[in-house]
mmCIF file of C-alpha atoms in Angstrom:
data_model
loop_
_atom_site.group_PDB
_atom_site.id
_atom_site.type_symbol
_atom_site.label_atom_id
_atom_site.label_comp_id
_atom_site.label_asym_id
_atom_site.label_seq_id
_atom_site.Cartn_x
_atom_site.Cartn_y
_atom_site.Cartn_z
ATOM 1 C CA MET A 1 9.655 -1.935 -3.178
ATOM 2 C CA VAL A 2 11.076 1.414 -2.626
ATOM 3 C CA LEU A 3 10.726 4.172 -4.853
ATOM 4 C CA ILE A 4 13.535 6.659 -5.319
ATOM 5 C CA LEU A 5 12.893 9.696 -7.093
ATOM 6 C CA GLY A 6 15.003 12.826 -7.906
ATOM 7 C CA GLY A 7 16.275 15.022 -10.748
ATOM 8 C CA ALA A 8 19.036 14.246 -13.101
ATOM 9 C CA GLY A 9 22.420 13.819 -11.162
ATOM 10 C CA ALA A 10 20.613 14.335 -7.841
ATOM 11 C CA GLY A 11 22.128 11.137 -6.345
ATOM 12 C CA LYS A 12 19.701 8.357 -6.677
ATOM 13 C CA LYS A 13 22.200 5.675 -7.682
ATOM 14 C CA GLU A 14 24.679 6.928 -5.104
ATOM 15 C CA TYR A 15 21.763 6.591 -2.469
ATOM 16 C CA ALA A 16 21.084 3.010 -3.785
ATOM 17 C CA ARG A 17 24.665 2.084 -3.203
ATOM 18 C CA SER A 18 24.719 3.547 0.171
ATOM 19 C CA LEU A 19 22.084 1.109 1.083
ATOM 20 C CA GLY A 20 24.658 -1.807 0.409
ATOM 21 C CA PHE A 21 23.465 -2.416 -3.346
ATOM 22 C CA THR A 22 26.266 -2.852 -5.879
ATOM 23 C CA ASP A 23 26.824 -1.988 -9.497
ATOM 24 C CA ALA A 24 25.757 -5.749 -10.314
ATOM 25 C CA ASP A 25 22.355 -5.414 -8.523
ATOM 26 C CA PHE A 26 21.645 -2.643 -10.867
ATOM 27 C CA SER A 27 19.785 -2.916 -14.325
ATOM 28 C CA THR A 28 17.398 -1.450 -16.849
ATOM 29 C CA ASP A 29 15.648 -4.545 -17.555
ATOM 30 C CA VAL A 30 12.225 -5.109 -15.795
ATOM 31 C CA SER A 31 11.950 -8.621 -15.438
ATOM 32 C CA ASP A 32 15.771 -10.102 -15.089
ATOM 33 C CA GLY A 33 15.341 -10.465 -11.353
ATOM 34 C CA LYS A 34 17.971 -8.026 -10.332
ATOM 35 C CA PRO A 35 17.043 -5.826 -7.372
ATOM 36 C CA VAL A 36 17.472 -2.454 -8.528
ATOM 37 C CA LEU A 37 15.822 -0.930 -11.836
ATOM 38 C CA TYR A 38 17.114 2.509 -12.464
ATOM 39 C CA ASP A 39 16.450 4.919 -15.638
ATOM 40 C CA LEU A 40 12.597 4.073 -15.056
ATOM 41 C CA GLU A 41 11.698 7.501 -17.092
ATOM 42 C CA THR A 42 13.746 6.083 -20.051
ATOM 43 C CA ILE A 43 12.213 2.619 -20.132
ATOM 44 C CA VAL A 44 8.976 3.618 -20.425
ATOM 45 C CA ARG A 45 9.647 5.428 -23.507
ATOM 46 C CA ASP A 46 10.242 2.253 -25.316
ATOM 47 C CA VAL A 47 8.511 -0.385 -23.388
ATOM 48 C CA ASP A 48 4.878 -0.771 -22.114
ATOM 49 C CA VAL A 49 6.185 -1.786 -18.430
ATOM 50 C CA PRO A 50 4.180 -4.539 -16.629
ATOM 51 C CA PHE A 51 3.166 -2.795 -13.495
ATOM 52 C CA ASP A 52 3.291 -6.115 -11.268
ATOM 53 C CA ALA A 53 6.829 -6.888 -12.632
ATOM 54 C CA LEU A 54 7.975 -3.521 -11.295
ATOM 55 C CA LEU A 55 6.352 -4.224 -7.717
ATOM 56 C CA LYS A 56 8.835 -7.191 -7.536
ATOM 57 C CA LYS A 57 12.078 -5.060 -7.535
ATOM 58 C CA LYS A 58 13.273 -3.830 -4.385
ATOM 59 C CA LEU A 59 14.411 -0.223 -5.588
ATOM 60 C CA ILE A 60 13.142 1.709 -8.408
ATOM 61 C CA LEU A 61 14.957 4.873 -9.461
ATOM 62 C CA CYS A 62 13.249 7.306 -11.488
ATOM 63 C CA ARG A 63 13.957 10.810 -12.694
ATOM 64 C CA GLU A 64 11.403 13.786 -11.823
ATOM 65 C CA VAL A 65 10.637 14.936 -15.138
ATOM 66 C CA GLY A 66 7.485 16.761 -14.667
ATOM 67 C CA SER A 67 8.826 20.346 -14.064
ATOM 68 C CA GLY A 68 9.919 22.644 -16.490
ATOM 69 C CA VAL A 69 8.236 24.302 -19.452
ATOM 70 C CA ILE A 70 5.620 22.324 -21.173
ATOM 71 C CA PRO A 71 7.380 20.803 -24.192
ATOM 72 C CA LEU A 72 6.020 21.888 -27.512
ATOM 73 C CA ASP A 73 6.399 18.457 -28.953
ATOM 74 C CA ARG A 74 3.307 16.168 -28.017
ATOM 75 C CA SER A 75 5.075 12.811 -27.673
ATOM 76 C CA GLU A 76 7.284 14.710 -24.897
ATOM 77 C CA ARG A 77 4.296 16.006 -23.261
ATOM 78 C CA GLU A 78 2.729 12.512 -23.164
ATOM 79 C CA TRP A 79 6.056 11.038 -22.011
ATOM 80 C CA ARG A 80 5.996 13.352 -19.091
ATOM 81 C CA GLU A 81 2.403 12.614 -18.207
ATOM 82 C CA ALA A 82 3.267 8.916 -18.327
ATOM 83 C CA VAL A 83 6.041 9.115 -15.964
ATOM 84 C CA GLY A 84 4.091 11.110 -13.484
ATOM 85 C CA ARG A 85 1.377 8.950 -13.555
ATOM 86 C CA LEU A 86 3.275 5.821 -13.227
ATOM 87 C CA CYS A 87 5.174 7.240 -10.106
ATOM 88 C CA CYS A 88 1.909 8.168 -8.625
ATOM 89 C CA ALA A 89 0.737 4.686 -8.944
ATOM 90 C CA LEU A 90 3.997 3.360 -7.838
ATOM 91 C CA ALA A 91 4.230 5.582 -4.845
ATOM 92 C CA LYS A 92 0.977 4.229 -3.657
ATOM 93 C CA GLU A 93 2.280 0.666 -3.696
ATOM 94 C CA ALA A 94 5.663 1.490 -2.180
ATOM 95 C CA THR A 95 6.735 0.653 1.333
ATOM 96 C CA ALA A 96 8.757 3.797 1.144
ATOM 97 C CA VAL A 97 9.357 6.910 -1.302
ATOM 98 C CA VAL A 98 12.652 8.674 -0.968
ATOM 99 C CA ARG A 99 13.512 11.686 -2.963
ATOM 100 C CA VAL A 100 17.266 12.683 -3.316
ATOM 101 C CA VAL A 101 17.970 16.337 -3.585
ATOM 102 C CA CYS A 102 21.737 17.524 -3.882
ATOM 103 C CA GLY A 103 22.486 13.828 -2.855
ATOM 104 C CA ILE A 104 20.589 14.228 0.425
ATOM 105 C CA PRO A 105 17.329 11.758 0.811
ATOM 106 C CA THR A 106 14.381 12.947 2.176
ATOM 107 C CA VAL A 107 11.492 10.647 2.999
ATOM 108 C CA LEU A 108 7.955 10.994 1.392
ATOM 109 C CA LYS A 109 6.538 7.971 2.644
ATOM 110 C CA GLY A 110 7.526 5.283 4.988
ATOM 111 C CA LYS A 111 10.998 5.044 6.687
ATOM 112 C CA LEU A 112 14.453 5.163 5.210
ATOM 113 C CA PRO A 113 15.230 1.669 3.983
ATOM 114 C CA CYS A 114 18.173 -0.427 5.010
ATOM 115 C CA ILE A 115 19.884 -3.097 2.920
ATOM 116 C CA SER A 116 18.142 -5.908 5.228
ATOM 117 C CA ASP A 117 14.563 -4.895 4.195
ATOM 118 C CA MET B 1 -7.047 31.342 3.705
ATOM 119 C CA LEU B 2 -4.845 30.924 0.678
ATOM 120 C CA ILE B 3 -3.573 27.578 -0.082
ATOM 121 C CA LEU B 4 -0.713 27.284 -2.868
ATOM 122 C CA VAL B 5 -0.526 23.835 -4.359
ATOM 123 C CA THR B 6 2.629 23.258 -6.801
ATOM 124 C CA GLY B 7 4.417 20.173 -8.423
ATOM 125 C CA GLY B 8 5.525 18.833 -11.564
ATOM 126 C CA ALA B 9 2.979 17.634 -14.318
ATOM 127 C CA ALA B 10 1.120 14.483 -13.612
ATOM 128 C CA ASN B 11 1.946 14.445 -9.824
ATOM 129 C CA GLY B 12 -1.452 14.705 -8.458
ATOM 130 C CA LYS B 13 -1.898 18.452 -8.165
ATOM 131 C CA SER B 14 -5.577 18.591 -9.181
ATOM 132 C CA ARG B 15 -6.750 15.576 -7.304
ATOM 133 C CA TYR B 16 -4.957 17.062 -3.885
ATOM 134 C CA ALA B 17 -6.385 20.542 -4.597
ATOM 135 C CA GLU B 18 -10.127 19.047 -4.960
ATOM 136 C CA SER B 19 -9.810 17.029 -1.923
ATOM 137 C CA LEU B 20 -8.830 20.292 0.039
ATOM 138 C CA CYS B 21 -12.087 22.070 -1.461
ATOM 139 C CA MET B 22 -14.118 19.015 -0.460
ATOM 140 C CA ARG B 23 -13.131 19.695 3.264
ATOM 141 C CA ALA B 24 -13.693 23.516 2.956
ATOM 142 C CA ALA B 25 -16.922 25.739 2.982
ATOM 143 C CA SER B 26 -19.792 25.568 0.349
ATOM 144 C CA PRO B 27 -20.299 26.766 -2.349
ATOM 145 C CA ARG B 28 -17.409 25.556 -4.178
ATOM 146 C CA PHE B 29 -16.217 27.177 -7.298
ATOM 147 C CA TYR B 30 -13.793 25.853 -9.889
ATOM 148 C CA LEU B 31 -12.101 28.701 -11.856
ATOM 149 C CA ALA B 32 -10.680 27.266 -15.284
ATOM 150 C CA ALA B 33 -7.939 29.282 -16.668
ATOM 151 C CA MET B 34 -7.010 26.854 -19.233
ATOM 152 C CA GLN B 35 -8.022 27.473 -22.849
ATOM 153 C CA PRO B 36 -9.122 24.469 -24.652
ATOM 154 C CA TYR B 37 -6.639 24.283 -27.580
ATOM 155 C CA GLY B 38 -7.170 20.890 -29.717
ATOM 156 C CA ALA B 39 -7.771 17.454 -28.746
ATOM 157 C CA GLU B 40 -5.211 17.077 -26.209
ATOM 158 C CA GLY B 41 -6.570 20.186 -24.172
ATOM 159 C CA GLU B 42 -10.075 18.791 -24.413
ATOM 160 C CA LYS B 43 -8.989 15.451 -23.019
ATOM 161 C CA ARG B 44 -7.246 17.063 -20.131
ATOM 162 C CA ILE B 45 -10.285 18.992 -19.307
ATOM 163 C CA THR B 46 -12.681 16.061 -19.662
ATOM 164 C CA ARG B 47 -10.272 14.111 -17.578
ATOM 165 C CA HIS B 48 -10.471 17.111 -14.821
ATOM 166 C CA ARG B 49 -14.335 17.540 -15.171
ATOM 167 C CA ALA B 50 -14.760 13.786 -14.579
ATOM 168 C CA MET B 51 -12.691 14.056 -11.230
ATOM 169 C CA ARG B 52 -14.894 16.941 -10.404
ATOM 170 C CA GLU B 53 -18.280 15.150 -10.847
ATOM 171 C CA GLY B 54 -20.483 15.150 -8.100
ATOM 172 C CA LYS B 55 -18.485 17.328 -5.904
ATOM 173 C CA GLY B 56 -20.653 20.193 -6.105
ATOM 174 C CA PHE B 57 -18.477 22.764 -8.144
ATOM 175 C CA GLU B 58 -19.738 25.399 -10.208
ATOM 176 C CA THR B 59 -17.410 26.004 -13.045
ATOM 177 C CA ILE B 60 -16.445 29.356 -14.201
ATOM 178 C CA GLU B 61 -14.099 29.545 -17.373
ATOM 179 C CA ARG B 62 -12.141 32.719 -17.576
ATOM 180 C CA TYR B 63 -8.834 32.968 -19.047
ATOM 181 C CA THR B 64 -8.002 36.633 -17.874
ATOM 182 C CA ASP B 65 -8.794 39.424 -15.753
ATOM 183 C CA TYR B 66 -9.667 37.486 -12.630
ATOM 184 C CA ALA B 67 -9.521 41.282 -10.763
ATOM 185 C CA SER B 68 -12.964 41.932 -12.111
ATOM 186 C CA LEU B 69 -14.488 38.696 -11.736
ATOM 187 C CA VAL B 70 -17.429 38.968 -9.130
ATOM 188 C CA LEU B 71 -18.004 35.150 -7.606
ATOM 189 C CA PRO B 72 -21.711 34.625 -6.833
ATOM 190 C CA ALA B 73 -21.378 33.763 -3.294
ATOM 191 C CA ARG B 74 -18.695 33.555 -0.623
ATOM 192 C CA GLY B 75 -17.308 29.982 -0.145
ATOM 193 C CA THR B 76 -14.198 28.133 -1.535
ATOM 194 C CA ALA B 77 -12.715 28.730 -5.203
ATOM 195 C CA LEU B 78 -10.149 26.595 -6.756
ATOM 196 C CA LEU B 79 -8.040 28.446 -9.455
ATOM 197 C CA GLU B 80 -6.440 26.156 -12.061
ATOM 198 C CA CYS B 81 -3.903 26.868 -13.011
ATOM 199 C CA ILE B 82 -1.441 29.962 -12.657
ATOM 200 C CA CYS B 83 0.693 28.655 -15.395
ATOM 201 C CA ASN B 84 -2.122 28.994 -17.993
ATOM 202 C CA LEU B 85 -3.202 32.320 -16.533
ATOM 203 C CA THR B 86 0.111 33.729 -16.898
ATOM 204 C CA ALA B 87 0.300 32.763 -20.011
ATOM 205 C CA ASN B 88 -3.018 33.966 -21.091
ATOM 206 C CA GLU B 89 -2.157 37.400 -19.488
ATOM 207 C CA MET B 90 1.155 37.510 -21.144
ATOM 208 C CA PHE B 91 0.626 36.646 -24.756
ATOM 209 C CA ASP B 92 -2.306 37.731 -26.854
ATOM 210 C CA GLU B 93 -3.763 36.044 -30.118
ATOM 211 C CA ASN B 94 -2.096 39.033 -32.102
ATOM 212 C CA GLY B 95 1.304 38.083 -30.827
ATOM 213 C CA SER B 96 2.035 41.220 -28.402
ATOM 214 C CA VAL B 97 3.688 40.447 -25.071
ATOM 215 C CA SER B 98 3.052 42.070 -21.849
ATOM 216 C CA ASP B 99 3.967 41.878 -18.434
ATOM 217 C CA PRO B 100 1.635 39.372 -16.511
ATOM 218 C CA VAL B 101 2.611 39.668 -13.047
ATOM 219 C CA GLU B 102 0.443 42.496 -11.491
ATOM 220 C CA ARG B 103 -2.608 41.238 -13.722
ATOM 221 C CA VAL B 104 -2.188 37.653 -12.217
ATOM 222 C CA LEU B 105 -1.490 38.945 -8.593
ATOM 223 C CA SER B 106 -4.179 41.527 -8.412
ATOM 224 C CA GLY B 107 -6.549 38.684 -9.866
ATOM 225 C CA VAL B 108 -5.548 36.285 -6.955
ATOM 226 C CA ASP B 109 -5.939 39.255 -4.527
ATOM 227 C CA ALA B 110 -9.404 39.888 -5.719
ATOM 228 C CA LEU B 111 -10.593 36.325 -5.420
ATOM 229 C CA CYS B 112 -8.956 35.948 -1.776
ATOM 230 C CA ALA B 113 -10.954 38.764 -0.700
ATOM 231 C CA GLN B 114 -14.243 37.174 -1.841
ATOM 232 C CA CYS B 115 -13.458 33.354 -0.584
ATOM 233 C CA GLU B 116 -13.161 31.752 2.792
ATOM 234 C CA THR B 117 -10.820 29.591 1.102
ATOM 235 C CA LEU B 118 -8.752 30.147 -1.911
ATOM 236 C CA ILE B 119 -6.781 27.272 -3.687
ATOM 237 C CA VAL B 120 -4.348 28.147 -6.240
ATOM 238 C CA VAL B 121 -2.544 25.659 -8.416
ATOM 239 C CA THR B 122 0.576 26.283 -10.226
ATOM 240 C CA ASN B 123 3.690 24.726 -11.505
ATOM 241 C CA ASP B 124 7.310 25.106 -11.227
ATOM 242 C CA VAL B 125 8.661 25.919 -14.881
ATOM 243 C CA GLY B 126 11.860 26.874 -14.289
ATOM 244 C CA SER B 127 13.483 23.431 -13.350
ATOM 245 C CA ASP B 128 14.224 21.654 -16.685
ATOM 246 C CA GLY B 129 17.739 23.216 -17.154
ATOM 247 C CA VAL B 130 16.903 23.994 -20.833
ATOM 248 C CA SER B 131 17.663 27.274 -22.704
ATOM 249 C CA TYR B 132 14.535 28.833 -24.382
ATOM 250 C CA ALA B 133 13.790 31.701 -26.866
ATOM 251 C CA PRO B 134 13.658 35.292 -24.914
ATOM 252 C CA GLU B 135 9.852 35.270 -24.626
ATOM 253 C CA THR B 136 9.558 31.990 -23.129
ATOM 254 C CA GLU B 137 12.221 32.955 -20.731
ATOM 255 C CA ALA B 138 10.452 35.945 -19.615
ATOM 256 C CA TYR B 139 7.635 33.722 -19.214
ATOM 257 C CA ILE B 140 9.724 31.405 -16.950
ATOM 258 C CA ALA B 141 10.803 34.588 -15.069
ATOM 259 C CA ALA B 142 7.626 36.174 -14.885
ATOM 260 C CA LEU B 143 5.908 32.856 -13.382
ATOM 261 C CA GLY B 144 8.762 32.480 -10.868
ATOM 262 C CA THR B 145 7.955 36.005 -9.774
ATOM 263 C CA ILE B 146 4.364 35.426 -9.451
ATOM 264 C CA ASN B 147 5.070 32.079 -7.622
ATOM 265 C CA ARG B 148 6.966 33.653 -4.960
ATOM 266 C CA ALA B 149 4.635 36.266 -4.533
ATOM 267 C CA LEU B 150 1.866 34.168 -3.908
ATOM 268 C CA ALA B 151 3.993 31.840 -1.656
ATOM 269 C CA VAL B 152 4.347 35.087 0.629
ATOM 270 C CA ARG B 153 0.521 35.576 0.569
ATOM 271 C CA ALA B 154 -0.342 31.914 1.150
ATOM 272 C CA ASP B 155 -0.903 30.568 4.545
ATOM 273 C CA THR B 156 0.237 26.976 3.199
ATOM 274 C CA VAL B 157 1.942 25.924 0.357
ATOM 275 C CA VAL B 158 2.190 22.387 -0.671
ATOM 276 C CA GLU B 159 4.366 20.590 -3.171
ATOM 277 C CA LEU B 160 2.883 17.245 -4.727
ATOM 278 C CA VAL B 161 5.503 14.606 -5.494
ATOM 279 C CA ALA B 162 4.299 11.484 -6.917
ATOM 280 C CA GLY B 163 0.834 12.058 -5.588
ATOM 281 C CA ILE B 164 2.353 12.705 -1.912
ATOM 282 C CA PRO B 165 1.831 16.148 -0.282
ATOM 283 C CA ILE B 166 4.802 17.949 0.988
ATOM 284 C CA ALA B 167 4.512 20.845 3.173
ATOM 285 C CA VAL B 168 6.703 23.762 1.688
ATOM 286 C CA LYS B 169 5.281 26.492 4.037
ATOM 287 C CA GLY B 170 2.893 26.104 7.027
ATOM 288 C CA GLU B 171 1.343 22.530 7.698
ATOM 289 C CA LEU B 172 -0.245 20.110 5.694
ATOM 290 C CA PRO B 173 -4.217 20.655 5.632
ATOM 291 C CA ILE B 174 -4.537 17.008 4.917
#
């Protein structure tokens, strides 16, 4: 599994497409067998995500939400905390972690992946 | 030696900063700037305490005025965190607002002079694209100014992303 992080609109999906994945590969369902999971930060708002199922994905795209002013709303703070901790746990298991900034991928762990992986 | 550790919430800043401390000289002081408000604050403090347990830290709780703090001995200090310290220096309980920049920076300078290694944890609060009330915007601006000034002073600046340290300035110590 490769974890792809970045801010909103940073180019995470575009980067996934550049690896050869098509829109038919994308999904927000953790257990539908599709290789690319996106909007992880939104999914965890509603569902208790089974960690093992996440590890079966090829790519996981998640927005970085931990920067900025600490939200006044408690549930928003807990959500930031949950997304951050989940990404720490996923990064540990990932073969590669890529952060997209202005559409440019930077490797935080492992090597830049290619489609044959 | 000054090391600045930044990164978003829940990205592993504290864990990394503590592992830096464990490689640096004893004695080790944990300088807690966070005021424990309510159950959630207590929970965070409990979590951080558990992480530090058995690592030989002496905890000093101090919410403002680090410029006049005298450390009991020369060694390593971990100051956590600049976001809380800045808010504490800026807003008092009576609702008055003052400029925190000089007080925070002189506090860090005073600590730096008393330590072999000072590790300072901060956060980037300017990256959420939300507009806030003027006082909050002033806080964001002040913290940005402080972070930049600290980065100039620092030998090393590290950003934590999903638990992974990235060198922003200098080389990664670990």
